[in-house]
mmCIF file of C-alpha atoms in Angstrom:
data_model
loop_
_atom_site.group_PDB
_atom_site.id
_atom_site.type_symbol
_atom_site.label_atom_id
_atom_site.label_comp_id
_atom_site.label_asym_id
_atom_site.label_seq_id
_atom_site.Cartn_x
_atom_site.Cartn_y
_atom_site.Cartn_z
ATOM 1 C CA UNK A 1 0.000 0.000 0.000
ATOM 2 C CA UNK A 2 1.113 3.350 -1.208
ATOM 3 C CA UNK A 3 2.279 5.944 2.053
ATOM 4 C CA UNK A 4 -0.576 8.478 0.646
ATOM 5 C CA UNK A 5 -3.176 5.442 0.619
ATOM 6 C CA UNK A 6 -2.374 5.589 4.319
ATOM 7 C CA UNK A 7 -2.291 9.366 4.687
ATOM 8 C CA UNK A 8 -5.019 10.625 3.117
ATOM 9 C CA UNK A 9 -7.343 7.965 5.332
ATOM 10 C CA UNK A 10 -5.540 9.388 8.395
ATOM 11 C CA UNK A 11 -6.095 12.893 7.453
ATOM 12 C CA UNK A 12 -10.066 12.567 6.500
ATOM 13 C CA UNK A 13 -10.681 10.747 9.659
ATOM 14 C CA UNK A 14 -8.560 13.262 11.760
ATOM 15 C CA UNK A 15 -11.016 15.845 10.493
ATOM 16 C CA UNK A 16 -14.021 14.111 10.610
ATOM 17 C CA UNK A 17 -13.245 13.125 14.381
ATOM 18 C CA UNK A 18 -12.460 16.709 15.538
ATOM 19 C CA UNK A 19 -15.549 18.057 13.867
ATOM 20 C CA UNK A 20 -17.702 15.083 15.579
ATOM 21 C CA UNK A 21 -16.319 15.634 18.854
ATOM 22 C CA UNK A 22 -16.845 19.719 18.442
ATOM 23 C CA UNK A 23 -19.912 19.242 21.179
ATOM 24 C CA UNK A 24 -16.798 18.021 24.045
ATOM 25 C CA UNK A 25 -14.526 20.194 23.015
ATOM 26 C CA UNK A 26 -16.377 23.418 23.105
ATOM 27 C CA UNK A 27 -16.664 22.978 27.374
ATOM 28 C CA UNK A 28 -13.357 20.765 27.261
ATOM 29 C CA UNK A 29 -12.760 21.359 31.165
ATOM 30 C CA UNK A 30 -16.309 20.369 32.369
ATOM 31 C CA UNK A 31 -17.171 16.561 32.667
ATOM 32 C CA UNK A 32 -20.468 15.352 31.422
ATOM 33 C CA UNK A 33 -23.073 13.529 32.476
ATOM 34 C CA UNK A 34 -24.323 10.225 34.419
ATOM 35 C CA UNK A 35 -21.130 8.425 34.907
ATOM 36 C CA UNK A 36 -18.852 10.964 34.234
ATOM 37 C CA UNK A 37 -18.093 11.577 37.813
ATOM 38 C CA UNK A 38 -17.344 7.750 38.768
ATOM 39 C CA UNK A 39 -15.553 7.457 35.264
ATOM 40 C CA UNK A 40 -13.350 10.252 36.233
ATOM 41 C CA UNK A 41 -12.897 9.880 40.022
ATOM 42 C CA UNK A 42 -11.584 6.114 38.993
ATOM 43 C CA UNK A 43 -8.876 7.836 36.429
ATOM 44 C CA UNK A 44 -8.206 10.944 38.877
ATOM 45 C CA UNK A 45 -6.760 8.332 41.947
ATOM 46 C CA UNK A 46 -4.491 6.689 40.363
ATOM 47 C CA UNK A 47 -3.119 10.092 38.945
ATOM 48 C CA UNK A 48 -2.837 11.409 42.139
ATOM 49 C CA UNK A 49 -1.033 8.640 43.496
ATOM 50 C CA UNK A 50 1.544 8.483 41.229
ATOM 51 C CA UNK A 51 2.106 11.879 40.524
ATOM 52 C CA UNK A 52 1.611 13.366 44.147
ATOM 53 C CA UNK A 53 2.482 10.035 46.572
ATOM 54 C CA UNK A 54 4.747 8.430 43.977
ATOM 55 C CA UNK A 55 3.250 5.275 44.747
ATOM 56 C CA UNK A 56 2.267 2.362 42.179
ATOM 57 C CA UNK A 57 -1.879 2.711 42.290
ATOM 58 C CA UNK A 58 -2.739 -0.095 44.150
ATOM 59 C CA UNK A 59 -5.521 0.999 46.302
ATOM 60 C CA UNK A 60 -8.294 3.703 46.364
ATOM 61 C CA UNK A 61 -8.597 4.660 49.647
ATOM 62 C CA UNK A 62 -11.538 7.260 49.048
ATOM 63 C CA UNK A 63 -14.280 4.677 47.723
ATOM 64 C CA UNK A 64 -16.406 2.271 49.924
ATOM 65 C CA UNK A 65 -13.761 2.925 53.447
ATOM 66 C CA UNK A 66 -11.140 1.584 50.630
ATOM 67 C CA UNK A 67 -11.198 -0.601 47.878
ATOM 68 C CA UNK A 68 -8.743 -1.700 45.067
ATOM 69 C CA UNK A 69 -7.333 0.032 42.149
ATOM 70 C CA UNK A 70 -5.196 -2.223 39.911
ATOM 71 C CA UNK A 71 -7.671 -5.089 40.862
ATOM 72 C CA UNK A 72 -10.557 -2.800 39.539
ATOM 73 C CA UNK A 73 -12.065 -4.187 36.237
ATOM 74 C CA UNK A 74 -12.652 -0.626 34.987
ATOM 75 C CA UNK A 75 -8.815 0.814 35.986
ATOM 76 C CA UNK A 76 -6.700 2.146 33.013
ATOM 77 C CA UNK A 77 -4.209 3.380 34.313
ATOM 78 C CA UNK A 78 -1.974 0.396 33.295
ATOM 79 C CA UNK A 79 -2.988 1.798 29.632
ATOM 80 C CA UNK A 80 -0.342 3.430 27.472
ATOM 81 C CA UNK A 81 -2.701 6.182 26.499
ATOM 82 C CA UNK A 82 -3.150 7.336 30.071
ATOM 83 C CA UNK A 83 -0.542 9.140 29.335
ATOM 84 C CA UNK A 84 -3.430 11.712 28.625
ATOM 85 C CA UNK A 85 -4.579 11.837 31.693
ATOM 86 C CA UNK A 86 -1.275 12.337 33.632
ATOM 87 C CA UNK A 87 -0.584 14.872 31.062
ATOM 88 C CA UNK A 88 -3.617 17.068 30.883
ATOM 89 C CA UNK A 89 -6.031 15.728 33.780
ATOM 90 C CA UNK A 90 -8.590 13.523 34.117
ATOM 91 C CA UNK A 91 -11.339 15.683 32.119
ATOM 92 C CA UNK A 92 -9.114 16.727 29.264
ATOM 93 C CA UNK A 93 -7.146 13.553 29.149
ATOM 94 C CA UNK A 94 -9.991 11.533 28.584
ATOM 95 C CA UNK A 95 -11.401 14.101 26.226
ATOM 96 C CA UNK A 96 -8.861 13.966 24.098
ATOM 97 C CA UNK A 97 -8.645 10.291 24.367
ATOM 98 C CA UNK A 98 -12.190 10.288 23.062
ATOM 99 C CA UNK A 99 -10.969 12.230 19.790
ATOM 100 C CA UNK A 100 -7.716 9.835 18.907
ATOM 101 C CA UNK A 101 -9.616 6.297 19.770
ATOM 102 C CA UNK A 102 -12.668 8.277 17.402
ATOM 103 C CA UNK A 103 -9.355 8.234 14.386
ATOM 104 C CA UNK A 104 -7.853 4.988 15.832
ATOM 105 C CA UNK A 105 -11.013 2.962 14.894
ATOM 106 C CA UNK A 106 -11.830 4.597 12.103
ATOM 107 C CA UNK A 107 -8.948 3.815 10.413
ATOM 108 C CA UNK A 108 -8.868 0.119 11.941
ATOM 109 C CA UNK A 109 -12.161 -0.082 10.335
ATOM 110 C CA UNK A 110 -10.900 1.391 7.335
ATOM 111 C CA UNK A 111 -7.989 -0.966 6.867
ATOM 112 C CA UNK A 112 -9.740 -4.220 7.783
ATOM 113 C CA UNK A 113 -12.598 -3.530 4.890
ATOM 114 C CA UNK A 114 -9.880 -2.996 2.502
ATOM 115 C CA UNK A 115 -8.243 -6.064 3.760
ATOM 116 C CA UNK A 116 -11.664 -7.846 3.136
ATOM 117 C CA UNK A 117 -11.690 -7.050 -1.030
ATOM 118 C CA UNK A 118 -13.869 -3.790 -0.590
ATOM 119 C CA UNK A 119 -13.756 -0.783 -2.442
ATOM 120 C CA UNK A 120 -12.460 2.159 -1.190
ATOM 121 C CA UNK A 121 -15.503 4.179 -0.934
ATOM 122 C CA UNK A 122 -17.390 1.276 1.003
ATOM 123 C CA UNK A 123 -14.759 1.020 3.546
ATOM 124 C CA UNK A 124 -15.075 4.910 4.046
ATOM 125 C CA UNK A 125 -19.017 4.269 4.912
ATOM 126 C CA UNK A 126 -18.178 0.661 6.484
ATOM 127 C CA UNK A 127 -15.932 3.348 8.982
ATOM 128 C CA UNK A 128 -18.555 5.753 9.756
ATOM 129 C CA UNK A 129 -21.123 3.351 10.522
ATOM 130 C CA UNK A 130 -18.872 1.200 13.172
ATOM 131 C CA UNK A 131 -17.608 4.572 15.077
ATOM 132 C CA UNK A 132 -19.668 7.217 14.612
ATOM 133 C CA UNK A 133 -23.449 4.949 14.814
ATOM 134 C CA UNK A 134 -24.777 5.424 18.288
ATOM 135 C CA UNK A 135 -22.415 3.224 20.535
ATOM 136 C CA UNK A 136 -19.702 5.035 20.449
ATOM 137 C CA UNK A 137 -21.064 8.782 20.895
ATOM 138 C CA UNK A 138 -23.903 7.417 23.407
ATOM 139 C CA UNK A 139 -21.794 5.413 25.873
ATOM 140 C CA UNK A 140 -19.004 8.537 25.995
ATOM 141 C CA UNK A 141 -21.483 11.167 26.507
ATOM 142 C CA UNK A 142 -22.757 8.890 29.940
ATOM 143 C CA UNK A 143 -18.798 9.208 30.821
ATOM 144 C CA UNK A 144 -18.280 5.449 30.105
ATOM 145 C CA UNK A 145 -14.721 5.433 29.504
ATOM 146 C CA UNK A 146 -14.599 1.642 29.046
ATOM 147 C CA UNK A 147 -15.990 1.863 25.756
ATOM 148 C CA UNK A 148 -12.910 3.966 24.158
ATOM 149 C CA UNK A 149 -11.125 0.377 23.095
ATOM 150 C CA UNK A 150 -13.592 -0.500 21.139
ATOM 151 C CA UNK A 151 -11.251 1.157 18.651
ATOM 152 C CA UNK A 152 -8.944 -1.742 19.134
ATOM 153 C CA UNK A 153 -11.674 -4.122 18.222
ATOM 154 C CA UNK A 154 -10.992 -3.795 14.199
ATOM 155 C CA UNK A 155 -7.315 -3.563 14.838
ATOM 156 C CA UNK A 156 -7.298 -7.156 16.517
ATOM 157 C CA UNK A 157 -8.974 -9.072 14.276
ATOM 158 C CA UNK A 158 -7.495 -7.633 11.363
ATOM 159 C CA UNK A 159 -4.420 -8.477 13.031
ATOM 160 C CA UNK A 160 -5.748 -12.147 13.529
ATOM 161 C CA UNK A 161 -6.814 -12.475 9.627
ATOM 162 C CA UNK A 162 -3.707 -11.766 8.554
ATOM 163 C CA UNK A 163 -1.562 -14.154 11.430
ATOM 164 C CA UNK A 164 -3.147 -17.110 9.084
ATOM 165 C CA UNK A 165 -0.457 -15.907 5.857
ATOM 166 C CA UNK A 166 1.934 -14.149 8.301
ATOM 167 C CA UNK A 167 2.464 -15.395 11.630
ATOM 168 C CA UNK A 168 4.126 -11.940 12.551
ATOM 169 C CA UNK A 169 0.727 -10.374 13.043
ATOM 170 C CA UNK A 170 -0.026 -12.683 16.009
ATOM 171 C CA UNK A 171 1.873 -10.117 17.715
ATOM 172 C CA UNK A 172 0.229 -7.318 17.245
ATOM 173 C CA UNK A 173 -3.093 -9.495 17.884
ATOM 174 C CA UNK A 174 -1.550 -9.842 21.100
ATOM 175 C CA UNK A 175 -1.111 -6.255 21.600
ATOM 176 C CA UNK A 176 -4.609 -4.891 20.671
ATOM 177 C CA UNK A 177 -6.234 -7.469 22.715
ATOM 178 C CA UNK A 178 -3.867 -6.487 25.454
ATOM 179 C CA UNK A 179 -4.859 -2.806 24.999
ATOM 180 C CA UNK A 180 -8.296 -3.752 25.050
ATOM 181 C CA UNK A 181 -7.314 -6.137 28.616
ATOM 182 C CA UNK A 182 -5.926 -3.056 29.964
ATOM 183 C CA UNK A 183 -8.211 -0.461 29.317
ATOM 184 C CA UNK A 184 -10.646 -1.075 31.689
ATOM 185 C CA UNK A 185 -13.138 -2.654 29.658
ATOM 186 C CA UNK A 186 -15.554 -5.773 30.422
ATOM 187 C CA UNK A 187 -18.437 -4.697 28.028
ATOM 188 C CA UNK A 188 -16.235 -4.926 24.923
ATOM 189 C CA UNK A 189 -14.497 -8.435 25.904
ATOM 190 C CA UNK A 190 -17.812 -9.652 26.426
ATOM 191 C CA UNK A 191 -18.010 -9.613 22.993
ATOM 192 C CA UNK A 192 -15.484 -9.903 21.291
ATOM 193 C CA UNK A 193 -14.057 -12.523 22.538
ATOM 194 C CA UNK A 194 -16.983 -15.135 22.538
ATOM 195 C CA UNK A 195 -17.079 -13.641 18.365
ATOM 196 C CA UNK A 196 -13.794 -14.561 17.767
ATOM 197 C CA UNK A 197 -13.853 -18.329 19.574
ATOM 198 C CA UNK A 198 -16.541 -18.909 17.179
ATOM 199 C CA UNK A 199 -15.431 -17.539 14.150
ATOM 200 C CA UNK A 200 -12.484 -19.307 14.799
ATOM 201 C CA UNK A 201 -14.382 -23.061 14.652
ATOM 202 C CA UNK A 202 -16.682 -22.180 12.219
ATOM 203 C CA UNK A 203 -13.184 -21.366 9.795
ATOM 204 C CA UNK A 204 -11.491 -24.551 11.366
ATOM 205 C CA UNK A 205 -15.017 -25.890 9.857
ATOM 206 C CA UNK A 206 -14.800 -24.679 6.855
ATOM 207 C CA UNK A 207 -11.127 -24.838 5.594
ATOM 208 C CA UNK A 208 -10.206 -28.165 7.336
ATOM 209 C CA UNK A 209 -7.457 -26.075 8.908
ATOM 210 C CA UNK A 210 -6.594 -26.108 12.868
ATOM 211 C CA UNK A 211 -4.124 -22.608 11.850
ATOM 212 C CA UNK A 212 -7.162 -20.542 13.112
ATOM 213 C CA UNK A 213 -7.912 -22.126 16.408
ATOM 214 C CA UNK A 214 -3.766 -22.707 17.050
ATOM 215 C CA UNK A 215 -3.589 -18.601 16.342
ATOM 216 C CA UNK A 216 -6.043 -17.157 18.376
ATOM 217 C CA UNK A 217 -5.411 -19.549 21.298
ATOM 218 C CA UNK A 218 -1.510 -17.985 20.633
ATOM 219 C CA UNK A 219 -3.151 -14.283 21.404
ATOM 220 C CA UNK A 220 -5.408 -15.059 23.709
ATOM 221 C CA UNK A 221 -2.481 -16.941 25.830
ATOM 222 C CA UNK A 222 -0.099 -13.964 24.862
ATOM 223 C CA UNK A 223 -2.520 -10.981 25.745
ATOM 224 C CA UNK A 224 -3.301 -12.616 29.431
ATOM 225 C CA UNK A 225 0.627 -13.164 29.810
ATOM 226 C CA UNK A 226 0.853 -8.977 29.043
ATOM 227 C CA UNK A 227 -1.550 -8.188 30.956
ATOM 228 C CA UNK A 228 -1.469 -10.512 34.012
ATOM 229 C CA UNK A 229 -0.382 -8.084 36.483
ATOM 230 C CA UNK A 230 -3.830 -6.381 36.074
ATOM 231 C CA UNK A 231 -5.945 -9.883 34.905
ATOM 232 C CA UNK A 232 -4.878 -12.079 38.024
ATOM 233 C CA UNK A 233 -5.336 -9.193 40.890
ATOM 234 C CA UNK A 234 -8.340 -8.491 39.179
ATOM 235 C CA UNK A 235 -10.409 -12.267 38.955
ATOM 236 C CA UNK A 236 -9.365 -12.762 42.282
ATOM 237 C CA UNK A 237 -11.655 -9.602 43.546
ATOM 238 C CA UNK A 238 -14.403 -10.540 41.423
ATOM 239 C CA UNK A 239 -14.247 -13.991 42.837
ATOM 240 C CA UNK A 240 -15.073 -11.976 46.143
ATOM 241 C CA UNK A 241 -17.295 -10.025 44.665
ATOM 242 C CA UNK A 242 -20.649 -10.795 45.875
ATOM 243 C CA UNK A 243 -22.687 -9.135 42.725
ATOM 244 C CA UNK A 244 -20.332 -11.562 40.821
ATOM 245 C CA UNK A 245 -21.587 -14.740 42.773
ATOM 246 C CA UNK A 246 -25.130 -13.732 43.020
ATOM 247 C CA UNK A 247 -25.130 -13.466 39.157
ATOM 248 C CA UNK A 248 -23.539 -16.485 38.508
ATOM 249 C CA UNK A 249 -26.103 -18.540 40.669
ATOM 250 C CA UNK A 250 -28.817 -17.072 38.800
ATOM 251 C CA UNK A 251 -27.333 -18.140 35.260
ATOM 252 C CA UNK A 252 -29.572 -20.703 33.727
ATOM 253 C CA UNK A 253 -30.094 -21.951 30.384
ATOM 254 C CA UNK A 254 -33.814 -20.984 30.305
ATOM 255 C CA UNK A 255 -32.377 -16.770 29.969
ATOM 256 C CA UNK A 256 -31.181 -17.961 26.851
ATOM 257 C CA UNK A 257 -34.355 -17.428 24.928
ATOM 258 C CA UNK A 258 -34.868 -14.344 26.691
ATOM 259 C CA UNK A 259 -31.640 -12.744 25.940
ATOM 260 C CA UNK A 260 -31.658 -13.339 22.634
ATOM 261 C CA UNK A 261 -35.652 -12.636 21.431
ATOM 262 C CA UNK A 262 -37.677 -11.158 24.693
ATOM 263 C CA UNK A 263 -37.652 -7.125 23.652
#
């Protein structure tokens, strides 16, 4: 691929992004609202305790009489892109987080259409409808920050297509997967992950080759490897949790139906 095949994608989705996200940046130091305050309180603790205690962000000692931090399921700090945040603050930071996962995804879109034999102009649509349709735009103006790696989401499987030709790519499968580990989101694993396990089979399935299965158990094995210093901390509090166990004893196969067809 030519470099202005990649920079003329980049710059189009650049613009687009900043001209989406005019409605945050026009009040950039206010937070929004719903969850905005939890959202940011859980990204503003772990920047003051590195930046004012120097300490690694292990607790939050101003929710519940205490509670964890790294063990959190929504904590990001672990994230390379909270960067932002120690940067700029917790409103800003995650502002302008909002604006470069809005390009990242686009273009991961972008890039895995092409991949998939279409036409330029119907990976330019295929990009607008996956970030800018309601899921995106909706779950960041309720402050929930968790939803930002769904930008990784195209990356990652795109990544995984191509491990089957070039077994190079499993590393970066591992990488966006770990992103997506570390950035604080159970939502988008929820589905993902279950989308990929299958899709994996049904190719196995189809092709007569176990290539797809052996890569994706590679990054899922490689992602929880990266990101075990936040995954292991963090099943053993939800083990404890007791929303977690109350759930799980009221799992039974009869929900199915109404999961999938009761409105």
């Amino acid at each position: 691929m030519k470099k202005n095949s990649k920079l003329i994608p980049l710059l189009i989705f650049a613009l687009v992004s900043l001209i989406y996200s005019l409605p945050i940046l026009k009040n950039i130091s206010y937070w929004g609202q719903m969850d905005w305050d939890q959202f940011t309180f859980w990204n503003v603790v772990p920047r003051e305790t590195i930046l004012i205690y120097h300490q690694f962000p292990l607790w939050n000692p101003y929710s519940n009489g205490g509670n964890v931090m790294l063990a959190h399921p929504h904590s990001s700090f672990l994230s390379p892109f909270y960067i932002f945040v120690l940067i700029f603050g917790p409103i800003i930071g995650i502002k302008l987080e909002i604006i470069l996962f809005l390009i990242i995804g686009l273009l991961g879109i972008f890039f895995l259409l092409k991949h998939l034999g279409l036409k330029k102009i119907s990976s330019y649509v295929g990009s607008f409808i996956f970030m800018l349709s309601s899921i995106y735009p909706l779950h960041l103006t309720e402050g929930h920050v968790e939803w930002l790696v769904m930008a990784f989401v195209p990356w990652l499987f795109l990544s995984y297509l191509k491990s089957v030709s070039n077994r190079k790519y499993i590393y970066s499968g591992i990488l966006f997967l770990a992103l997506i580990l570390l950035g604080g989101s159970v939502d988008v694993l929820t589905a993902i992950i279950p989308f990929l396990i299958l899709y994996s089979f049904i190719r196995v399935l189809q092709e007569k080759r176990i290539v797809w299965l052996k890569n994706i158990t590679i990054i899922f094995a490689g992602a929880f490897l990266l990101s075990a210093i936040k995954l292991l901390p963090m099943f053993e509090f939800l083990s404890y949790s007791l929303w977690v166990i109350e759930f799980l004893e009221n799992i039974s196969p009869l929900l199915l139906s109404g999961i999938l067809l009761d409105r």
